[in-house]
Amino acid sequence: QVQLAESGGGLVQAGGSLRLSCAASGSIFRISDMGWHRQAPGKQRELVATITSGGRTNYADSVKGRFTISRDNGKNTVYLQMTSLKPEDTAVYYCNLRRNADYWGQGTQVTVSS
């Protein structure tokens, strides 16, 4: 059974930075694709960024050039470095592991004040 635990969320002013972390249990992390999604109040969950097991990355247009996804297979951890944050980035951010099935973390709140 895979378990994902996000951390690093918080309150930050517009223009600031945060780094989210997601630690995965189990032995399939290094062969799994990972992603970050977010859900703002009253909106559907949306894809933010993904990274394949081979390290290929993909970003939503709204975060390109501001967010960076990375992974450390030795630590079973995926990161989301967020810079130049905007109030519209406010959301609960969820970590996702995809390997034959989708696994989700509990989410971490990111709030960007104007």
XYZ file of C-alpha atoms in Angstrom:
114
model
C 0.000 0.000 0.000
C 1.337 3.404 -0.973
C 1.031 6.331 1.382
C 1.852 9.908 0.469
C 2.505 12.706 2.936
C 2.711 16.327 1.784
C 4.349 19.110 3.747
C 5.574 22.632 3.241
C 2.368 24.543 2.721
C 1.583 27.773 4.490
C 0.786 31.455 4.190
C 2.992 33.613 1.994
C 2.746 37.070 0.465
C 2.374 37.544 -3.261
C 5.764 37.323 -4.946
C 7.073 34.929 -2.322
C 8.204 31.332 -2.535
C 7.381 27.992 -0.985
C 8.678 24.460 -1.457
C 6.295 21.573 -1.094
C 7.499 18.071 -0.346
C 5.757 14.732 -0.728
C 7.241 11.650 0.886
C 6.081 8.269 -0.384
C 6.095 4.952 1.403
C 6.630 1.646 -0.354
C 9.042 0.458 -2.983
C 7.462 1.642 -6.219
C 8.325 5.336 -6.019
C 11.297 5.219 -8.376
C 9.281 3.476 -11.107
C 6.218 5.688 -10.735
C 5.154 8.917 -12.330
C 4.512 11.679 -9.819
C 2.442 14.806 -9.919
C 1.135 17.805 -8.065
C -2.468 18.915 -8.393
C -4.380 21.673 -6.669
C -7.929 22.525 -5.806
C -9.142 26.000 -4.986
C -12.448 26.602 -3.170
C -15.382 26.091 -5.491
C -13.192 24.832 -8.326
C -12.261 21.480 -9.753
C -8.934 19.868 -8.980
C -6.396 20.771 -11.652
C -3.038 19.463 -12.719
C -0.085 21.640 -11.740
C 2.978 19.614 -12.724
C 4.118 16.068 -13.392
C 7.416 14.236 -13.508
C 7.833 10.795 -15.004
C 9.949 8.026 -13.534
C 12.552 9.017 -16.097
C 12.552 12.650 -15.059
C 10.544 14.213 -17.859
C 8.472 17.151 -16.610
C 5.253 18.837 -17.659
C 3.574 21.983 -16.338
C 0.246 23.715 -16.499
C 0.498 26.916 -18.525
C -0.471 28.948 -15.466
C 2.677 27.907 -13.566
C 5.278 27.566 -16.314
C 8.405 29.519 -15.501
C 7.385 29.901 -11.836
C 7.103 26.343 -10.487
C 9.622 23.505 -10.697
C 8.893 19.863 -9.980
C 11.718 17.530 -9.048
C 12.244 14.165 -7.425
C 14.784 12.425 -5.232
C 14.466 8.675 -5.683
C 16.888 8.036 -2.843
C 14.502 9.781 -0.462
C 11.250 8.648 -2.096
C 10.296 12.315 -2.277
C 8.926 14.654 -4.907
C 9.168 18.416 -4.580
C 7.376 21.440 -5.950
C 9.371 24.641 -5.795
C 6.994 27.558 -6.194
C 8.245 31.086 -6.858
C 6.613 34.387 -7.783
C 3.461 33.191 -6.086
C 0.174 34.873 -6.916
C -3.100 35.024 -4.978
C -4.635 32.769 -7.625
C -2.192 30.033 -6.608
C -4.114 29.719 -3.344
C -5.383 26.151 -3.083
C -4.963 22.812 -1.412
C -2.074 21.072 -3.144
C -2.175 17.308 -3.530
C 0.601 14.887 -4.349
C -0.186 12.061 -6.764
C 1.599 8.811 -7.527
C 0.600 6.915 -10.642
C 1.613 3.298 -11.132
C -1.219 1.074 -12.396
C -3.446 3.070 -10.038
C -3.642 6.589 -8.658
C -2.633 7.319 -5.085
C -3.214 10.662 -3.357
C -1.926 12.451 -0.318
C -4.103 14.319 2.147
C -3.174 17.717 0.749
C -1.418 20.787 2.082
C -2.877 24.288 2.109
C -1.106 27.094 0.273
C -2.441 30.584 0.828
C -1.024 33.571 -1.043
C -2.022 36.972 0.260
C -2.111 40.064 -1.923
